mmCIF file of C-alpha atoms in Angstrom:
data_model
loop_
_atom_site.group_PDB
_atom_site.id
_atom_site.type_symbol
_atom_site.label_atom_id
_atom_site.label_comp_id
_atom_site.label_asym_id
_atom_site.label_seq_id
_atom_site.Cartn_x
_atom_site.Cartn_y
_atom_site.Cartn_z
ATOM 1 C CA MET E 222 90.706 -67.240 -26.951
ATOM 2 C CA THR E 223 89.933 -69.488 -24.914
ATOM 3 C CA VAL E 224 93.360 -70.393 -22.482
ATOM 4 C CA THR E 225 94.640 -74.177 -21.812
ATOM 5 C CA GLU E 226 97.922 -74.886 -23.758
ATOM 6 C CA SER E 227 101.164 -75.322 -21.488
ATOM 7 C CA SER E 228 102.734 -72.475 -21.854
ATOM 8 C CA LEU E 229 100.511 -71.172 -19.089
ATOM 9 C CA SER E 230 99.751 -74.585 -16.965
ATOM 10 C CA PRO E 231 98.853 -75.165 -14.209
ATOM 11 C CA ASP E 232 102.531 -76.574 -13.334
ATOM 12 C CA ARG E 233 104.318 -74.500 -15.090
ATOM 13 C CA ALA E 234 102.875 -71.683 -12.754
ATOM 14 C CA ALA E 235 103.372 -73.893 -9.166
ATOM 15 C CA ALA E 236 107.524 -74.358 -10.515
ATOM 16 C CA LEU E 237 107.605 -70.502 -10.171
ATOM 17 C CA ALA E 238 110.135 -70.097 -7.240
ATOM 18 C CA GLY E 239 108.378 -68.869 -3.555
ATOM 19 C CA PRO E 240 106.897 -70.163 -0.368
ATOM 20 C CA ASP E 241 104.214 -73.286 -0.458
ATOM 21 C CA TRP E 242 100.840 -70.964 -0.279
ATOM 22 C CA LEU E 243 102.845 -68.214 -2.960
ATOM 23 C CA ARG E 244 103.315 -71.453 -5.415
ATOM 24 C CA ASN E 245 99.625 -72.506 -3.878
ATOM 25 C CA ARG E 246 97.964 -69.815 -4.846
ATOM 26 C CA ARG E 247 99.209 -69.607 -7.964
ATOM 27 C CA ARG E 248 98.608 -72.917 -9.646
ATOM 28 C CA ALA E 249 95.089 -72.193 -8.134
ATOM 29 C CA ALA E 250 95.299 -69.071 -10.401
ATOM 30 C CA ALA E 251 96.362 -71.318 -13.750
ATOM 31 C CA GLU E 252 93.837 -73.461 -13.057
ATOM 32 C CA LEU E 253 91.340 -70.344 -13.135
ATOM 33 C CA LEU E 254 93.042 -69.028 -15.637
ATOM 34 C CA ALA E 255 92.314 -72.380 -18.131
ATOM 35 C CA THR E 256 88.693 -71.451 -17.805
ATOM 36 C CA ALA E 257 88.689 -67.899 -18.114
ATOM 37 C CA VAL E 258 87.178 -66.569 -22.543
ATOM 38 C CA TRP E 259 90.341 -64.415 -23.651
ATOM 39 C CA PRO E 260 88.085 -60.719 -24.248
ATOM 40 C CA THR E 261 87.712 -60.373 -27.677
ATOM 41 C CA GLU E 262 86.726 -56.840 -30.079
ATOM 42 C CA ALA E 263 83.182 -57.957 -29.568
ATOM 43 C CA ALA E 264 83.686 -56.570 -26.038
ATOM 44 C CA GLU E 265 82.791 -52.808 -26.890
ATOM 45 C CA GLU E 266 86.237 -51.955 -24.037
ATOM 46 C CA TRP E 267 88.045 -53.921 -26.581
ATOM 47 C CA ARG E 268 86.803 -52.359 -29.729
ATOM 48 C CA TYR E 269 88.389 -51.199 -32.323
ATOM 49 C CA SER E 270 91.790 -52.815 -30.426
ATOM 50 C CA PRO E 271 93.424 -55.487 -32.661
ATOM 51 C CA ILE E 272 92.563 -57.951 -29.467
ATOM 52 C CA ASP E 273 91.285 -60.890 -32.178
ATOM 53 C CA GLU E 274 95.060 -60.976 -33.551
ATOM 54 C CA LEU E 275 96.638 -61.508 -30.187
ATOM 55 C CA ASP E 276 98.092 -65.010 -30.484
ATOM 56 C CA LEU E 277 99.011 -65.767 -26.194
ATOM 57 C CA HIS E 278 100.180 -69.141 -26.819
ATOM 58 C CA SER E 279 103.023 -67.490 -29.688
ATOM 59 C CA PHE E 280 104.390 -66.062 -26.020
ATOM 60 C CA VAL E 281 106.241 -67.839 -23.293
ATOM 61 C CA PRO E 282 106.166 -66.609 -19.405
ATOM 62 C CA THR E 283 109.449 -65.653 -18.691
ATOM 63 C CA ALA E 284 111.061 -65.883 -14.902
ATOM 64 C CA VAL E 285 114.692 -64.669 -16.258
ATOM 65 C CA ALA E 286 116.383 -61.638 -15.050
ATOM 66 C CA GLY E 287 118.055 -58.981 -17.676
ATOM 67 C CA SER E 288 120.720 -56.808 -17.676
ATOM 68 C CA ALA E 289 118.775 -53.346 -19.338
ATOM 69 C CA THR E 290 120.242 -50.211 -17.162
ATOM 70 C CA PRO E 291 117.224 -48.903 -14.467
ATOM 71 C CA ILE E 292 115.553 -45.990 -14.471
ATOM 72 C CA ARG E 293 117.883 -43.419 -11.629
ATOM 73 C CA LEU E 294 115.686 -40.246 -9.900
ATOM 74 C CA ALA E 295 118.772 -38.791 -7.382
ATOM 75 C CA THR E 296 116.014 -37.590 -4.636
ATOM 76 C CA ALA E 297 113.934 -40.995 -4.608
ATOM 77 C CA ALA E 298 113.341 -42.859 -1.048
ATOM 78 C CA GLY E 299 113.533 -45.402 -2.022
ATOM 79 C CA THR E 300 113.765 -48.176 -5.709
ATOM 80 C CA ILE E 301 112.674 -51.075 -6.797
ATOM 81 C CA ASP E 302 114.677 -52.510 -10.286
ATOM 82 C CA LEU E 303 112.494 -54.877 -12.445
ATOM 83 C CA ALA E 304 114.120 -56.849 -15.063
ATOM 84 C CA ASN E 305 111.608 -59.755 -17.240
ATOM 85 C CA GLY E 306 109.486 -58.851 -13.833
ATOM 86 C CA VAL E 307 111.881 -59.978 -11.547
ATOM 87 C CA ALA E 308 113.421 -57.828 -8.353
ATOM 88 C CA THR E 309 117.263 -57.434 -9.470
ATOM 89 C CA SER E 310 117.721 -54.288 -6.512
ATOM 90 C CA ILE E 311 115.269 -53.456 -3.883
ATOM 91 C CA ASP E 312 117.337 -50.039 -1.823
ATOM 92 C CA VAL E 313 115.603 -48.480 0.984
ATOM 93 C CA ALA E 314 116.994 -45.410 2.649
ATOM 94 C CA PRO E 315 118.030 -46.437 5.981
ATOM 95 C CA GLU E 316 116.281 -42.760 6.990
ATOM 96 C CA HIS E 317 113.075 -44.131 5.627
ATOM 97 C CA ALA E 318 113.508 -48.011 6.346
ATOM 98 C CA ALA E 319 113.995 -46.250 10.141
ATOM 99 C CA ARG E 320 110.739 -45.160 9.821
ATOM 100 C CA GLY E 321 108.533 -48.183 8.645
ATOM 101 C CA VAL E 322 109.263 -48.282 4.791
ATOM 102 C CA ARG E 323 109.196 -51.321 3.340
ATOM 103 C CA LEU E 324 110.260 -52.098 -0.221
ATOM 104 C CA ALA E 325 110.192 -55.582 -0.536
ATOM 105 C CA ARG E 326 109.862 -59.209 -2.597
ATOM 106 C CA LEU E 327 105.947 -59.754 -1.922
ATOM 107 C CA ALA E 328 107.742 -64.004 -1.278
ATOM 108 C CA ASP E 329 109.379 -62.394 1.411
ATOM 109 C CA LEU E 330 107.246 -60.834 3.180
ATOM 110 C CA ASP E 331 105.695 -63.417 6.440
ATOM 111 C CA ASP E 332 102.519 -61.206 6.026
ATOM 112 C CA GLY E 333 102.797 -62.043 2.269
ATOM 113 C CA GLU E 334 99.321 -64.088 1.988
ATOM 114 C CA SER E 335 97.100 -62.160 3.838
ATOM 115 C CA PHE E 336 98.920 -58.858 2.051
ATOM 116 C CA VAL E 337 98.214 -60.223 -1.530
ATOM 117 C CA GLY E 338 94.192 -60.469 -1.103
ATOM 118 C CA GLU E 339 91.531 -62.763 -3.206
ATOM 119 C CA LEU E 340 92.751 -63.994 -7.209
ATOM 120 C CA PRO E 341 91.492 -62.025 -9.804
ATOM 121 C CA GLY E 342 87.868 -63.868 -10.968
ATOM 122 C CA ALA E 343 87.716 -65.496 -13.986
ATOM 123 C CA ASP E 344 86.269 -62.130 -16.263
ATOM 124 C CA ASP E 345 89.640 -61.011 -15.536
ATOM 125 C CA PRO E 346 92.290 -62.747 -17.861
ATOM 126 C CA LEU E 347 94.809 -60.774 -17.373
ATOM 127 C CA GLY E 348 94.476 -60.655 -13.817
ATOM 128 C CA LEU E 349 94.177 -63.896 -13.496
ATOM 129 C CA MET E 350 97.990 -64.848 -16.190
ATOM 130 C CA VAL E 351 99.345 -62.189 -13.271
ATOM 131 C CA ALA E 352 98.633 -63.819 -10.488
ATOM 132 C CA ALA E 353 99.812 -67.099 -11.563
ATOM 133 C CA PHE E 354 102.656 -66.366 -13.703
ATOM 134 C CA ALA E 355 104.321 -62.840 -12.333
ATOM 135 C CA PRO E 356 107.944 -64.108 -11.589
ATOM 136 C CA ASP E 357 108.574 -61.548 -8.420
ATOM 137 C CA PRO E 358 105.822 -59.740 -6.958
ATOM 138 C CA VAL E 359 106.698 -56.213 -4.824
ATOM 139 C CA VAL E 360 105.086 -54.145 -2.267
ATOM 140 C CA LEU E 361 105.566 -50.547 -1.187
ATOM 141 C CA GLN E 362 104.349 -49.650 1.980
ATOM 142 C CA ILE E 363 104.055 -46.830 3.498
ATOM 143 C CA PRO E 364 103.422 -46.188 7.603
ATOM 144 C CA ALA E 365 100.386 -44.779 9.408
ATOM 145 C CA GLY E 366 100.680 -40.983 9.518
ATOM 146 C CA LEU E 367 104.509 -40.882 6.947
ATOM 147 C CA THR E 368 105.059 -38.012 5.274
ATOM 148 C CA LEU E 369 108.075 -39.067 2.335
ATOM 149 C CA ALA E 370 109.047 -35.885 0.133
ATOM 150 C CA ASP E 371 110.507 -37.756 -2.093
ATOM 151 C CA GLU E 372 110.051 -40.334 -3.816
ATOM 152 C CA LEU E 373 110.140 -44.253 -4.235
ATOM 153 C CA VAL E 374 110.787 -45.598 -7.752
ATOM 154 C CA VAL E 375 109.906 -49.154 -9.703
ATOM 155 C CA SER E 376 112.101 -49.132 -12.428
ATOM 156 C CA SER E 377 110.986 -52.380 -15.084
ATOM 157 C CA SER E 378 112.537 -53.534 -17.843
ATOM 158 C CA ILE E 379 112.503 -55.996 -20.334
ATOM 159 C CA GLU E 380 115.275 -57.487 -22.665
ATOM 160 C CA VAL E 381 114.757 -60.627 -24.719
ATOM 161 C CA GLY E 382 116.717 -62.422 -26.525
ATOM 162 C CA SER E 383 117.860 -63.212 -29.983
ATOM 163 C CA SER E 384 115.471 -62.896 -32.623
ATOM 164 C CA ASN E 385 115.916 -66.675 -32.698
ATOM 165 C CA ASP E 386 114.058 -66.908 -29.273
ATOM 166 C CA THR E 387 110.374 -67.950 -28.250
ATOM 167 C CA PRO E 388 109.191 -64.101 -27.409
ATOM 168 C CA PRO E 389 108.476 -63.904 -23.992
ATOM 169 C CA SER E 390 105.200 -62.558 -21.671
ATOM 170 C CA VAL E 391 106.507 -60.323 -19.141
ATOM 171 C CA LEU E 392 104.171 -60.217 -16.276
ATOM 172 C CA THR E 393 104.984 -57.444 -13.553
ATOM 173 C CA GLN E 394 102.936 -56.701 -10.055
ATOM 174 C CA VAL E 395 103.390 -54.128 -8.240
ATOM 175 C CA ILE E 396 101.337 -53.088 -5.306
ATOM 176 C CA VAL E 397 101.433 -49.813 -3.454
ATOM 177 C CA ASP E 398 99.919 -50.137 0.303
ATOM 178 C CA ALA E 399 99.255 -46.677 2.083
ATOM 179 C CA GLY E 400 98.547 -46.288 6.076
ATOM 180 C CA PRO E 401 96.369 -44.254 6.987
ATOM 181 C CA ASP E 402 97.143 -40.319 7.186
ATOM 182 C CA SER E 403 100.436 -41.031 5.468
ATOM 183 C CA GLU E 404 102.106 -38.829 2.048
ATOM 184 C CA VAL E 405 104.075 -40.427 -1.215
ATOM 185 C CA THR E 406 104.446 -40.820 -4.180
ATOM 186 C CA VAL E 407 105.018 -42.996 -6.684
ATOM 187 C CA VAL E 408 107.018 -43.252 -10.249
ATOM 188 C CA ILE E 409 106.794 -46.894 -12.051
ATOM 189 C CA VAL E 410 109.045 -46.518 -15.320
ATOM 190 C CA ASP E 411 108.470 -49.704 -17.605
ATOM 191 C CA ALA E 412 110.891 -49.744 -20.565
ATOM 192 C CA SER E 413 112.249 -51.746 -23.279
ATOM 193 C CA ALA E 414 115.366 -51.800 -26.063
ATOM 194 C CA ARG E 415 113.064 -53.722 -28.594
ATOM 195 C CA ALA E 416 110.649 -55.611 -29.538
ATOM 196 C CA ASP E 417 108.927 -58.634 -29.613
ATOM 197 C CA ALA E 418 107.498 -59.207 -25.709
ATOM 198 C CA LEU E 419 103.628 -58.973 -24.168
ATOM 199 C CA HIS E 420 103.804 -57.080 -21.194
ATOM 200 C CA VAL E 421 101.220 -57.405 -18.800
ATOM 201 C CA PRO E 422 102.278 -54.900 -15.514
ATOM 202 C CA ARG E 423 99.280 -54.498 -13.042
ATOM 203 C CA VAL E 424 99.668 -52.320 -10.372
ATOM 204 C CA ASP E 425 96.980 -52.880 -7.123
ATOM 205 C CA VAL E 426 96.998 -49.820 -4.972
ATOM 206 C CA ARG E 427 95.288 -49.125 -1.255
ATOM 207 C CA ILE E 428 95.225 -45.729 -0.378
ATOM 208 C CA GLY E 429 94.004 -45.555 3.806
ATOM 209 C CA PRO E 430 91.989 -43.282 5.222
ATOM 210 C CA ALA E 431 92.686 -39.615 4.859
ATOM 211 C CA ALA E 432 96.390 -40.529 2.849
ATOM 212 C CA ARG E 433 97.648 -39.222 -0.229
ATOM 213 C CA VAL E 434 99.507 -40.489 -3.068
ATOM 214 C CA ARG E 435 100.498 -39.466 -6.038
ATOM 215 C CA VAL E 436 101.468 -42.190 -9.090
ATOM 216 C CA ALA E 437 103.189 -41.824 -12.161
ATOM 217 C CA ALA E 438 103.429 -43.929 -14.992
ATOM 218 C CA LEU E 439 105.761 -44.535 -17.837
ATOM 219 C CA GLN E 440 106.136 -46.977 -20.693
ATOM 220 C CA ASP E 441 108.670 -46.444 -22.837
ATOM 221 C CA LEU E 442 108.290 -49.861 -24.911
ATOM 222 C CA GLY E 443 109.452 -51.007 -28.268
ATOM 223 C CA SER E 444 107.007 -50.442 -31.116
ATOM 224 C CA GLY E 445 106.607 -54.374 -31.256
ATOM 225 C CA VAL E 446 105.698 -54.945 -27.391
ATOM 226 C CA THR E 447 102.286 -55.804 -26.904
ATOM 227 C CA SER E 448 101.134 -54.071 -23.428
ATOM 228 C CA LEU E 449 98.066 -55.038 -21.382
ATOM 229 C CA GLY E 450 98.176 -52.786 -18.084
ATOM 230 C CA ARG E 451 95.855 -52.337 -16.505
ATOM 231 C CA MET E 452 95.926 -49.766 -12.022
ATOM 232 C CA GLN E 453 93.374 -50.588 -9.704
ATOM 233 C CA VAL E 454 93.032 -48.236 -7.061
ATOM 234 C CA THR E 455 91.503 -48.287 -3.422
ATOM 235 C CA ILE E 456 90.718 -45.791 -2.284
ATOM 236 C CA ALA E 457 89.366 -44.726 1.243
ATOM 237 C CA ASP E 458 87.537 -42.500 3.358
ATOM 238 C CA GLN E 459 89.279 -38.800 3.157
ATOM 239 C CA ALA E 460 92.097 -40.389 1.163
ATOM 240 C CA THR E 461 93.439 -38.880 -2.496
ATOM 241 C CA PHE E 462 95.071 -39.836 -5.659
ATOM 242 C CA ALA E 463 96.096 -38.572 -8.251
ATOM 243 C CA GLY E 464 97.532 -40.690 -10.889
ATOM 244 C CA TRP E 465 98.906 -39.204 -14.223
ATOM 245 C CA THR E 466 100.321 -41.961 -16.961
ATOM 246 C CA ALA E 467 102.649 -41.044 -20.410
ATOM 247 C CA GLY E 468 102.495 -43.787 -22.839
ATOM 248 C CA LEU E 469 105.751 -42.746 -25.316
ATOM 249 C CA GLY E 470 105.952 -46.237 -27.262
ATOM 250 C CA GLY E 471 105.106 -50.104 -27.529
ATOM 251 C CA GLY E 472 103.192 -51.803 -31.096
ATOM 252 C CA PHE E 473 100.106 -51.863 -28.974
ATOM 253 C CA ALA E 474 99.646 -50.069 -25.794
ATOM 254 C CA ARG E 475 96.857 -50.323 -23.213
ATOM 255 C CA GLN E 476 96.540 -49.118 -19.999
ATOM 256 C CA ARG E 477 93.138 -49.181 -18.112
ATOM 257 C CA VAL E 478 92.806 -47.335 -14.974
ATOM 258 C CA ASP E 479 90.187 -48.187 -12.354
#
Protein backbone atom coordinates (compact mmCIF):
# COMPACT_ATOMS: atom_id res chain seq x y z
CA MET A 1 0.00 0.00 0.00
CA THR A 2 1.40 3.38 -1.00
CA VAL A 3 0.40 6.18 1.33
CA THR A 4 -1.01 9.06 -0.72
CA GLU A 5 -4.55 9.70 0.50
CA SER A 6 -5.81 13.04 1.77
CA SER A 7 -6.46 11.69 5.29
CA LEU A 8 -2.67 11.50 5.62
CA SER A 9 -1.84 14.64 3.64
CA PRO A 10 0.97 17.06 4.56
CA ASP A 11 -1.59 19.88 4.94
CA ARG A 12 -3.55 17.85 7.47
CA ALA A 13 -0.37 17.11 9.42
CA ALA A 14 0.76 20.74 9.43
CA ALA A 15 -2.66 21.87 10.66
CA LEU A 16 -2.20 20.14 14.01
CA ALA A 17 -1.53 22.48 16.91
CA GLY A 18 2.00 23.23 17.98
CA PRO A 19 4.97 25.55 17.49
CA ASP A 20 6.25 26.26 13.99
CA TRP A 21 9.14 23.80 14.24
CA LEU A 22 6.76 20.97 15.15
CA ARG A 23 4.28 21.84 12.41
CA ASN A 24 7.13 21.92 9.87
CA ARG A 25 8.41 18.58 11.16
CA ARG A 26 4.96 17.06 10.81
CA ARG A 27 4.64 18.32 7.25
CA ALA A 28 8.06 16.90 6.35
CA ALA A 29 7.12 13.54 7.88
CA ALA A 30 3.84 13.43 5.93
CA GLU A 31 5.64 14.29 2.70
CA LEU A 32 8.10 11.46 3.29
CA LEU A 33 5.23 9.16 4.24
CA ALA A 34 3.68 9.77 0.80
CA THR A 35 6.75 8.11 -0.76
CA ALA A 36 6.84 5.16 1.65
CA VAL A 37 5.60 1.69 0.74
CA TRP A 38 3.36 -0.01 3.27
CA PRO A 39 4.63 -3.41 4.49
CA THR A 40 3.10 -6.62 3.17
CA GLU A 41 2.99 -10.24 4.21
CA ALA A 42 5.78 -10.88 1.70
CA ALA A 43 8.24 -9.38 4.20
CA GLU A 44 9.58 -11.91 6.70
CA GLU A 45 8.73 -9.82 9.77
CA TRP A 46 5.07 -9.51 8.66
CA ARG A 47 4.58 -13.07 7.41
CA TYR A 48 1.38 -14.81 8.60
CA SER A 49 -0.04 -11.49 9.75
CA PRO A 50 -3.18 -9.82 8.31
CA ILE A 51 -1.23 -6.70 7.31
CA ASP A 52 -2.36 -7.05 3.67
CA GLU A 53 -5.99 -6.72 4.80
CA LEU A 54 -5.44 -3.42 6.61
CA ASP A 55 -6.93 -0.48 4.74
CA LEU A 56 -4.96 2.40 6.18
CA HIS A 57 -7.24 4.99 4.62
CA SER A 58 -10.38 3.67 6.27
CA PHE A 59 -9.05 5.34 9.44
CA VAL A 60 -8.64 9.08 9.99
CA PRO A 61 -6.06 10.46 12.45
CA THR A 62 -7.79 12.00 15.44
CA ALA A 63 -6.73 14.82 17.74
CA VAL A 64 -9.96 14.91 19.76
CA ALA A 65 -9.53 13.81 23.36
CA GLY A 66 -11.91 11.33 24.89
CA SER A 67 -12.98 11.16 28.52
CA ALA A 68 -12.11 7.64 29.65
CA THR A 69 -11.01 7.10 33.25
CA PRO A 70 -7.20 6.86 33.38
CA ILE A 71 -5.20 4.19 35.18
CA ARG A 72 -3.82 5.25 38.56
CA LEU A 73 -1.02 3.87 40.74
CA ALA A 74 -1.05 5.08 44.34
CA THR A 75 2.74 5.18 44.49
CA ALA A 76 3.35 7.06 41.23
CA ALA A 77 5.91 9.86 41.26
CA GLY A 78 4.29 11.37 38.19
CA THR A 79 1.56 10.65 35.67
CA ILE A 80 0.65 11.59 32.12
CA ASP A 81 -2.89 10.89 30.92
CA LEU A 82 -3.45 10.60 27.17
CA ALA A 83 -6.94 10.37 25.66
CA ASN A 84 -6.94 9.55 21.93
CA GLY A 85 -3.30 10.66 21.90
CA VAL A 86 -3.99 14.05 23.48
CA ALA A 87 -2.46 14.90 26.87
CA THR A 88 -5.34 15.67 29.22
CA SER A 89 -3.37 15.72 32.48
CA ILE A 90 0.30 15.91 33.48
CA ASP A 91 1.23 15.75 37.13
CA VAL A 92 4.57 15.45 38.94
CA ALA A 93 4.91 15.26 42.70
CA PRO A 94 6.40 18.60 43.83
CA GLU A 95 9.36 16.97 45.59
CA HIS A 96 10.31 15.18 42.37
CA ALA A 97 9.80 18.24 40.18
CA ALA A 98 12.14 20.13 42.52
CA ARG A 99 14.78 17.47 41.88
CA GLY A 100 14.54 17.95 38.11
CA VAL A 101 12.05 15.29 37.02
CA ARG A 102 10.28 16.67 33.97
CA LEU A 103 7.04 15.39 32.44
CA ALA A 104 5.79 17.59 29.62
CA ARG A 105 4.22 17.94 26.22
CA LEU A 106 6.91 18.05 23.55
CA ALA A 107 5.27 21.17 22.10
CA ASP A 108 5.82 23.02 25.39
CA LEU A 109 9.57 22.38 25.65
CA ASP A 110 11.98 25.19 24.77
CA ASP A 111 14.45 22.52 23.60
CA GLY A 112 11.81 20.35 21.94
CA GLU A 113 13.20 20.59 18.42
CA SER A 114 16.66 19.36 19.40
CA PHE A 115 15.20 16.89 21.89
CA VAL A 116 13.01 14.93 19.48
CA GLY A 117 15.79 13.91 17.05
CA GLU A 118 15.69 12.97 13.37
CA LEU A 119 12.66 11.79 11.45
CA PRO A 120 12.25 8.07 10.75
CA GLY A 121 13.22 6.93 7.27
CA ALA A 122 10.94 6.00 4.38
CA ASP A 123 11.40 2.35 5.39
CA ASP A 124 9.44 3.04 8.61
CA PRO A 125 5.97 4.20 7.48
CA LEU A 126 4.45 3.61 10.91
CA GLY A 127 7.11 5.79 12.52
CA LEU A 128 6.43 8.47 9.92
CA MET A 129 2.70 8.28 10.65
CA VAL A 130 3.41 8.95 14.30
CA ALA A 131 5.85 11.77 13.51
CA ALA A 132 3.31 13.39 11.20
CA PHE A 133 0.01 12.86 13.03
CA ALA A 134 0.60 12.17 16.73
CA PRO A 135 -1.29 15.15 18.15
CA ASP A 136 0.57 15.45 21.45
CA PRO A 137 3.97 13.72 21.88
CA VAL A 138 5.06 13.64 25.52
CA VAL A 139 8.41 13.53 27.30
CA LEU A 140 9.50 11.94 30.57
CA GLN A 141 12.95 13.17 31.59
CA ILE A 142 14.95 11.99 34.60
CA PRO A 143 18.04 14.05 35.49
CA ALA A 144 21.53 12.63 35.92
CA GLY A 145 22.27 10.94 39.22
CA LEU A 146 18.64 10.71 40.42
CA THR A 147 17.19 7.42 41.67
CA LEU A 148 13.41 7.57 41.50
CA ALA A 149 11.89 4.95 43.78
CA ASP A 150 8.31 5.43 42.61
CA GLU A 151 7.04 4.83 39.10
CA LEU A 152 6.29 7.27 36.31
CA VAL A 153 3.03 6.30 34.63
CA VAL A 154 1.64 7.00 31.17
CA SER A 155 -2.06 6.09 30.96
CA SER A 156 -3.27 6.12 27.36
CA SER A 157 -6.93 5.51 26.55
CA ILE A 158 -8.76 5.16 23.26
CA GLU A 159 -12.37 6.34 23.11
CA VAL A 160 -14.09 6.45 19.74
CA GLY A 161 -17.45 7.85 18.83
CA SER A 162 -20.64 6.18 17.67
CA SER A 163 -20.68 3.30 15.22
CA ASN A 164 -21.55 5.76 12.43
CA ASP A 165 -18.30 7.67 12.82
CA THR A 166 -15.25 7.00 10.66
CA PRO A 167 -12.90 4.79 12.70
CA PRO A 168 -9.98 6.84 14.03
CA SER A 169 -6.29 6.17 14.04
CA VAL A 170 -4.88 7.01 17.46
CA LEU A 171 -1.18 7.83 17.31
CA THR A 172 0.96 8.37 20.39
CA GLN A 173 4.62 9.16 20.97
CA VAL A 174 6.26 8.78 24.38
CA ILE A 175 9.92 9.76 24.84
CA VAL A 176 11.73 8.55 27.97
CA ASP A 177 15.08 10.23 28.57
CA ALA A 178 17.14 8.95 31.52
CA GLY A 179 20.26 10.93 32.37
CA PRO A 180 23.61 9.34 33.32
CA ASP A 181 23.55 7.25 36.50
CA SER A 182 19.79 7.73 36.97
CA GLU A 183 17.28 5.03 37.85
CA VAL A 184 13.57 4.90 37.03
CA THR A 185 10.63 2.60 36.36
CA VAL A 186 8.12 3.66 33.71
CA VAL A 187 4.69 2.03 33.40
CA ILE A 188 2.77 2.52 30.14
CA VAL A 189 -0.85 1.37 29.90
CA ASP A 190 -2.86 1.40 26.65
CA ALA A 191 -6.55 0.65 27.12
CA SER A 192 -9.87 0.98 25.32
CA ALA A 193 -13.45 0.05 26.09
CA ARG A 194 -14.53 -0.76 22.54
CA ALA A 195 -13.38 -1.49 19.02
CA ASP A 196 -13.00 0.12 15.58
CA ALA A 197 -9.70 1.96 15.77
CA LEU A 198 -6.15 1.79 14.51
CA HIS A 199 -3.66 2.26 17.35
CA VAL A 200 -0.04 3.16 16.56
CA PRO A 201 2.01 3.80 19.71
CA ARG A 202 5.70 4.68 19.52
CA VAL A 203 7.91 4.63 22.63
CA ASP A 204 11.50 5.94 22.43
CA VAL A 205 13.65 5.10 25.45
CA ARG A 206 17.03 6.82 25.74
CA ILE A 207 19.27 5.56 28.53
CA GLY A 208 22.39 7.51 29.50
CA PRO A 209 25.68 5.99 30.71
CA ALA A 210 25.35 3.78 33.82
CA ALA A 211 21.60 4.51 34.07
CA ARG A 212 19.08 1.83 35.08
CA VAL A 213 15.70 1.91 33.38
CA ARG A 214 12.74 -0.45 33.61
CA VAL A 215 9.72 -0.15 31.31
CA ALA A 216 6.53 -2.15 31.84
CA ALA A 217 3.99 -1.89 29.00
CA LEU A 218 0.44 -3.22 29.32
CA GLN A 219 -1.98 -3.32 26.38
CA ASP A 220 -5.65 -3.98 27.18
CA LEU A 221 -7.53 -2.95 24.05
CA GLY A 222 -10.92 -3.72 22.58
CA SER A 223 -11.23 -6.80 20.38
CA GLY A 224 -11.62 -4.77 17.18
CA VAL A 225 -8.59 -2.52 17.66
CA THR A 226 -5.61 -3.02 15.37
CA SER A 227 -2.50 -2.07 17.35
CA LEU A 228 0.91 -1.75 15.67
CA GLY A 229 3.33 -0.68 18.38
CA ARG A 230 7.06 -0.20 18.53
CA MET A 231 9.50 0.47 21.36
CA GLN A 232 12.99 1.63 20.44
CA VAL A 233 15.63 1.57 23.18
CA THR A 234 19.04 3.24 22.97
CA ILE A 235 21.40 2.09 25.71
CA ALA A 236 24.70 3.83 26.53
CA ASP A 237 27.81 2.24 28.06
CA GLN A 238 27.34 0.46 31.39
CA ALA A 239 23.60 1.16 31.34
CA THR A 240 20.87 -1.40 32.07
CA PHE A 241 17.44 -1.85 30.51
CA ALA A 242 14.73 -4.25 31.64
CA GLY A 243 11.46 -4.41 29.76
CA TRP A 244 8.17 -6.24 30.20
CA THR A 245 5.21 -6.28 27.84
CA ALA A 246 1.79 -7.85 28.25
CA GLY A 247 -0.78 -7.89 25.46
CA LEU A 248 -4.26 -8.78 26.69
CA GLY A 249 -6.51 -7.45 23.93
CA GLY A 250 -6.78 -6.12 20.42
CA GLY A 251 -7.91 -7.87 17.26
CA PHE A 252 -4.50 -7.81 15.60
CA ALA A 253 -1.91 -6.54 18.06
CA ARG A 254 1.82 -6.35 17.41
CA GLN A 255 4.61 -4.91 19.55
CA ARG A 256 8.11 -4.63 18.12
CA VAL A 257 11.04 -3.91 20.42
CA ASP A 258 14.44 -2.78 19.14
